[in-house]
PDB file of C-alpha atoms in Angstrom:
ATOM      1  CA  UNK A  33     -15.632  13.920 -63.749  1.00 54.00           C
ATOM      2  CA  UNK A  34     -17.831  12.111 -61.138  1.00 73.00           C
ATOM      3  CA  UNK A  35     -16.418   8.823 -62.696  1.00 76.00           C
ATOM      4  CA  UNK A  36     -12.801   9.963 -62.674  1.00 80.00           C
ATOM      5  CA  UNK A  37     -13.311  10.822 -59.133  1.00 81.00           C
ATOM      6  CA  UNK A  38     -14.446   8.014 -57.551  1.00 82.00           C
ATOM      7  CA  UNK A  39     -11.527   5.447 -59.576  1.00 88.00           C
ATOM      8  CA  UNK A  40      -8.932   8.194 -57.623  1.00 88.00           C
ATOM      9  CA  UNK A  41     -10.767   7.442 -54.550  1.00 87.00           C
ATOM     10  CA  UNK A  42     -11.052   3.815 -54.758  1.00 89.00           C
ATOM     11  CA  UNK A  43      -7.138   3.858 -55.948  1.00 91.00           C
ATOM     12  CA  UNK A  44      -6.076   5.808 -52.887  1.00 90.00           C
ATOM     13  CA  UNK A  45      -7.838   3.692 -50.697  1.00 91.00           C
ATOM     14  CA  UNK A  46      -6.529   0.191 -52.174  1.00 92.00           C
ATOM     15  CA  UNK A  47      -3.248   2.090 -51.788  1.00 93.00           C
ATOM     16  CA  UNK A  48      -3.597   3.358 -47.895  1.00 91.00           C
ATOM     17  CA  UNK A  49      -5.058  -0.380 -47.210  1.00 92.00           C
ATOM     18  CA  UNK A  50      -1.800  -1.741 -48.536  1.00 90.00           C
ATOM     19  CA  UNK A  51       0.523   0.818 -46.755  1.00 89.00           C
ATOM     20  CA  UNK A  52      -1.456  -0.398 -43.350  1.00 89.00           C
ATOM     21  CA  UNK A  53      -1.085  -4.035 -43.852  1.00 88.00           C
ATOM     22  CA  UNK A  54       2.151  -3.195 -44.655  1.00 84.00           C
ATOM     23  CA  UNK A  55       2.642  -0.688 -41.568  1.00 86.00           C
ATOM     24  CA  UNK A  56       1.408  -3.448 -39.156  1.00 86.00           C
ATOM     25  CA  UNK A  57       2.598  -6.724 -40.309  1.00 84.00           C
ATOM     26  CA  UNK A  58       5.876  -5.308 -42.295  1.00 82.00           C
ATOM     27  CA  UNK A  59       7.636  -5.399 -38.683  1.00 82.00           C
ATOM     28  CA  UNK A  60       7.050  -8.450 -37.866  1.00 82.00           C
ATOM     29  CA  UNK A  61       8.075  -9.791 -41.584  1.00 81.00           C
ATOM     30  CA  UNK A  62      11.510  -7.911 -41.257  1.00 83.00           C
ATOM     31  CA  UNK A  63      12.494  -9.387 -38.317  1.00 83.00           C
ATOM     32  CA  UNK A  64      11.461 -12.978 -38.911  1.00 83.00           C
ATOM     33  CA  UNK A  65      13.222 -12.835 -42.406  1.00 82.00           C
ATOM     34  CA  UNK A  66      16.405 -11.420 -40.649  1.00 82.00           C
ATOM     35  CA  UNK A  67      16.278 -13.916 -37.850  1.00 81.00           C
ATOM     36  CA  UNK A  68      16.352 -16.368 -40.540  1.00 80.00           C
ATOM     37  CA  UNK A  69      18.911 -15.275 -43.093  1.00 77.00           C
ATOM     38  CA  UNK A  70      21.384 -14.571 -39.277  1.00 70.00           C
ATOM     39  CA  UNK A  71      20.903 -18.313 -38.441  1.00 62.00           C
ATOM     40  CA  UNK A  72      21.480 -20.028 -42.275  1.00 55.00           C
ATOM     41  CA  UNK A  73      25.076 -17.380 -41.880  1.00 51.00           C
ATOM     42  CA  UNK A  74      25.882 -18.328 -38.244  1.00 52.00           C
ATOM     43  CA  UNK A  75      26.485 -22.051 -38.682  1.00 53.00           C
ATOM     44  CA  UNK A  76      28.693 -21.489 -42.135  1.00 54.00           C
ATOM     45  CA  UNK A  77      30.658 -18.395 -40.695  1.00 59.00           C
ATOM     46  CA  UNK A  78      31.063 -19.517 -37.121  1.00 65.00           C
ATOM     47  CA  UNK A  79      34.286 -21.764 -36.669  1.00 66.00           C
ATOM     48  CA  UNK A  80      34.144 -24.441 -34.240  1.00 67.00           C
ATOM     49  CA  UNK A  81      35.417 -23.142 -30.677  1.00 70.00           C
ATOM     50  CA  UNK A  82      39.016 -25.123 -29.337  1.00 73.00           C
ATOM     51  CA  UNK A  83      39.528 -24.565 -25.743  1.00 74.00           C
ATOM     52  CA  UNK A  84      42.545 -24.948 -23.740  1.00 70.00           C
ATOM     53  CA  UNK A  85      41.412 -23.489 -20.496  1.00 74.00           C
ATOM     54  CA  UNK A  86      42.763 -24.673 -16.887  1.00 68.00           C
ATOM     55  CA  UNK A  87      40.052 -26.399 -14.601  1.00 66.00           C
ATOM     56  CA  UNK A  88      38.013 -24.543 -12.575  1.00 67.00           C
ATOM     57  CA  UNK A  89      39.374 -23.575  -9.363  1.00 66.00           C
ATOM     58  CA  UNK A  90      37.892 -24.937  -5.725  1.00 65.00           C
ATOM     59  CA  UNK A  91      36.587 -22.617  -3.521  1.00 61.00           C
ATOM     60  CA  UNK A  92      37.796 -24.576  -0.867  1.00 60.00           C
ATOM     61  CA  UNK A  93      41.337 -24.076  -2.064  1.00 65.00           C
ATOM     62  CA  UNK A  94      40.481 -20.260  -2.492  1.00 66.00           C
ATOM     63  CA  UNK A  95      39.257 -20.507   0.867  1.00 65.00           C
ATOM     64  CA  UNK A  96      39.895 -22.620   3.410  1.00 65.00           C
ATOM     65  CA  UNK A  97      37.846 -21.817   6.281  1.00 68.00           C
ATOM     66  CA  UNK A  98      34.771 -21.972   3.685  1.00 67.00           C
ATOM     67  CA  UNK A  99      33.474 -25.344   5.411  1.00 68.00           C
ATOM     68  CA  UNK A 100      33.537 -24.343   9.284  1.00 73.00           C
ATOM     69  CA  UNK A 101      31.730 -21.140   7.810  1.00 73.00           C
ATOM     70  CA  UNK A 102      29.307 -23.639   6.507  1.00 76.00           C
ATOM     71  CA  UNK A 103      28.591 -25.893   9.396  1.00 80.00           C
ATOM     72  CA  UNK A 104      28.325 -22.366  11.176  1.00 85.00           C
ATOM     73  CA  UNK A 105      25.157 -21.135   9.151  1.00 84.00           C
ATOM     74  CA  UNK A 106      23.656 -24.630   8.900  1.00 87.00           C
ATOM     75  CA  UNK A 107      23.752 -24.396  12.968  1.00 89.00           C
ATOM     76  CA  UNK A 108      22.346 -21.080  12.739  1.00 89.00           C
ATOM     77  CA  UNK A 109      19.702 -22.236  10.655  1.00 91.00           C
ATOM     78  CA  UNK A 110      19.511 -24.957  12.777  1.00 93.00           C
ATOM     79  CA  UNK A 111      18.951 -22.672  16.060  1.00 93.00           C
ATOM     80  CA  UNK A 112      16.625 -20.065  13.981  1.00 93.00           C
ATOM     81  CA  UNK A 113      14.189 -23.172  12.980  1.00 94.00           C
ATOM     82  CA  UNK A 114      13.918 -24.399  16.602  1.00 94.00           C
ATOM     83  CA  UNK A 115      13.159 -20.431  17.697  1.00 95.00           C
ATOM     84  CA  UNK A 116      10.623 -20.499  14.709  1.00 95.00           C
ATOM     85  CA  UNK A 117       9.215 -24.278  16.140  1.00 95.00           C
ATOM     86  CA  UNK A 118       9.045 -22.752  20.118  1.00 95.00           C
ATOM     87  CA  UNK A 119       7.124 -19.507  18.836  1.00 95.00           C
ATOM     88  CA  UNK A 120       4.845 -21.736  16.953  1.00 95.00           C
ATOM     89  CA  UNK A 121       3.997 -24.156  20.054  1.00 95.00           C
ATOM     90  CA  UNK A 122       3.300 -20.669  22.742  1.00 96.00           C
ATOM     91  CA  UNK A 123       1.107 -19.577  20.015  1.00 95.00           C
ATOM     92  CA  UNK A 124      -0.574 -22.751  19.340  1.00 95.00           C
ATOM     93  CA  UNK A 125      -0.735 -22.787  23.214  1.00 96.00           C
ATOM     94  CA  UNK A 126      -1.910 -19.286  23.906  1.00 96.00           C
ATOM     95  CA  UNK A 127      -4.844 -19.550  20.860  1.00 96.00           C
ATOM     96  CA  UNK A 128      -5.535 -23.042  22.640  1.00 96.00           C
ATOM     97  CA  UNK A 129      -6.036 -21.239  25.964  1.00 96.00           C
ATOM     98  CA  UNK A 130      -8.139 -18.125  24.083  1.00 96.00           C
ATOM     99  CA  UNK A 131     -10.510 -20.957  22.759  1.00 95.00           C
ATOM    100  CA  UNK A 132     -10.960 -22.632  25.724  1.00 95.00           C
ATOM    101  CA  UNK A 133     -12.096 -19.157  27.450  1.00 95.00           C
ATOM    102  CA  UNK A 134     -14.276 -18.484  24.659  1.00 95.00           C
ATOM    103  CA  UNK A 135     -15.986 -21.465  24.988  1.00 95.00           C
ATOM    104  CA  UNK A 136     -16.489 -20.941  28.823  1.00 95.00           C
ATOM    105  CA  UNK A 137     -17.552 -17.363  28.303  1.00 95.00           C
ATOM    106  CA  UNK A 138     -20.050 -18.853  25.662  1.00 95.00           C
ATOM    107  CA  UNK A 139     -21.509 -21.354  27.753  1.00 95.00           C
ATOM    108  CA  UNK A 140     -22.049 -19.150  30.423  1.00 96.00           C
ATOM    109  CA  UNK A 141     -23.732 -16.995  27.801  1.00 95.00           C
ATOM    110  CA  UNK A 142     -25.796 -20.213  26.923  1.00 95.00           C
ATOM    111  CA  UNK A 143     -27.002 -20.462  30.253  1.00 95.00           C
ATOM    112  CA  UNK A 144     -27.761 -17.002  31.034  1.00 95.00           C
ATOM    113  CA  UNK A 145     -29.909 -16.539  27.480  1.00 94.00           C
ATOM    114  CA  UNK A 146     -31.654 -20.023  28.826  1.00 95.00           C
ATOM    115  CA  UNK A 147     -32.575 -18.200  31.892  1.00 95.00           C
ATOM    116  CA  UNK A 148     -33.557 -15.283  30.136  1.00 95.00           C
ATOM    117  CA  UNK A 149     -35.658 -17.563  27.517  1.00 95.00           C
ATOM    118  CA  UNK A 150     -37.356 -19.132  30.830  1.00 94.00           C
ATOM    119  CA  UNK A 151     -38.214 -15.529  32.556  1.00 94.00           C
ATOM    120  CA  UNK A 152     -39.495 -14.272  29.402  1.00 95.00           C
ATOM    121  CA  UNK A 153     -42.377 -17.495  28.728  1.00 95.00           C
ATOM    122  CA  UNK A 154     -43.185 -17.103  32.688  1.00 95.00           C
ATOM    123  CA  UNK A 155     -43.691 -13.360  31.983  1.00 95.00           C
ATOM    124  CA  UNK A 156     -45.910 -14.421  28.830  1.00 95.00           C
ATOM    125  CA  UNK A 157     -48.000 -16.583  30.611  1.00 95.00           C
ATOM    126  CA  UNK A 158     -48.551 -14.481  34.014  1.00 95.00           C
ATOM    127  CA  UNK A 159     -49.136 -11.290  30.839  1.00 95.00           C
ATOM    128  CA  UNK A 160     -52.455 -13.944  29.331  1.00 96.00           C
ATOM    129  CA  UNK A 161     -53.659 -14.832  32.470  1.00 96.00           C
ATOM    130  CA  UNK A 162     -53.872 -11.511  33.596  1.00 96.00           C
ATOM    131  CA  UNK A 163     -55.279 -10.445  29.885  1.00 97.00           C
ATOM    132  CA  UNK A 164     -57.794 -13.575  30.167  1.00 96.00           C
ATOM    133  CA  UNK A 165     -58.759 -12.312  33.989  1.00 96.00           C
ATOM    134  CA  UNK A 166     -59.460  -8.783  32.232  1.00 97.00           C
ATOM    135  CA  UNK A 167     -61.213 -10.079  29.921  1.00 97.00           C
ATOM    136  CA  UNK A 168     -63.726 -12.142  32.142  1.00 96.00           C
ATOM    137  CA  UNK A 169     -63.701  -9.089  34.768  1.00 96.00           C
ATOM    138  CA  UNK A 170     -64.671  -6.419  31.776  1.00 96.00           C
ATOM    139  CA  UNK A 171     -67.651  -9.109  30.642  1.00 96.00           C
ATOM    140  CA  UNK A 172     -68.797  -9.616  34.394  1.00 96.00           C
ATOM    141  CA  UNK A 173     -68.520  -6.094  34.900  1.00 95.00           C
ATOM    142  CA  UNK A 174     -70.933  -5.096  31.309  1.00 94.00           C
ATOM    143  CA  UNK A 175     -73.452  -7.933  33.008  1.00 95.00           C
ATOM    144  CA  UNK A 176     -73.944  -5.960  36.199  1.00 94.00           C
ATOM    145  CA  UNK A 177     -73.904  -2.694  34.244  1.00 92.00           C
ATOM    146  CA  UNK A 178     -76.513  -4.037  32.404  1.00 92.00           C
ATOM    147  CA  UNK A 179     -78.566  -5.398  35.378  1.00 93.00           C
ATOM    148  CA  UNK A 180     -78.574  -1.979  37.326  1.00 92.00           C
ATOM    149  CA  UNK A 181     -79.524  -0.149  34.109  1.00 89.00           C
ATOM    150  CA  UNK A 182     -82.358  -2.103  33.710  1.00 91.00           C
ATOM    151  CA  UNK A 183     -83.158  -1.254  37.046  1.00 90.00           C
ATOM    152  CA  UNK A 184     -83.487   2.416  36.779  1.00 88.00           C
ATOM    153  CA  UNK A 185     -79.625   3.198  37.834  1.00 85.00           C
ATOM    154  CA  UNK A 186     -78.338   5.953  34.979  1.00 82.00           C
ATOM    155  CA  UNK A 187     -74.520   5.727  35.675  1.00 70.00           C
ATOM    156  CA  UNK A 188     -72.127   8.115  35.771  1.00 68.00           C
TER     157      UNK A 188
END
């Protein structure tokens, strides 16, 4: 029975596997196939095309104030591209005139850090010569503390 089983199982399997390649590339197949059994027919079955139609009509005979309508938007396009070319130069002049003031406003930011920068080091050296007086005072002062203790004085 086991035996029996496992054939049906293997069967059904080899069977679904088929029915998916079949499922996924059977589209594709159909379609290519079809595509080329329509083009073998369409060059035998198609007759060759005789045409005996009048020429094109002008649109300048359809209408003839096409051309002034022309040279009308070419001078509009004209006009628009020398609006577009004088908003270009103020803006090009106004961002030239907004860098220059930045640069001004940065130099005189320069300078005033540079001041700053001096202030500070003059601050730094008055804040070790005071540190290096304290020092020297504190030792001078432990030497005469010293001296009067040895003395007999008891302090505070």
């Amino acid at each position: 029975m086991s035996r029996r089983s496992g054939t049906c199982l293997r069967s059904c399997l080899v069977i679904f596997a088929i029915v998916s390649a079949l499922g996924v590339c059977g589209p594709a197949l159909y379609w290519r196939v079809k595509k080329t059994l329509r083009l073998g027919d369409s060059k035998s079955s198609c007759p060759p095309c005789i045409c005996d139609c009048p020429p094109p009509l002008s649109l300048l005979k359809i209408a003839p104030g096409m051309q002034e309508m022309e040279k009308q938007f070419v001078d509009l396009l004209t006009e628009e591209l020398k609006l577009q070319e004088a908003v270009s130069e103020e803006h090009a002049r106004h961002m030239n005139i907004t860098f220059g003031e930045a640069k001004r406003v940065a130099s005189q930011y320069q300078r005033e850090a540079e001041k700053c920068i001096a202030a500070t080091e003059t601050c730094e050296e008055a804040r070790e010569r005071a540190q290096a007086l304290l020092i020297k005072e504190r030792k001078v002062t432990t030497l005469w503390e010293q001296r009067a203790r040895q003395m007999g004085w008891e302090g505070e």
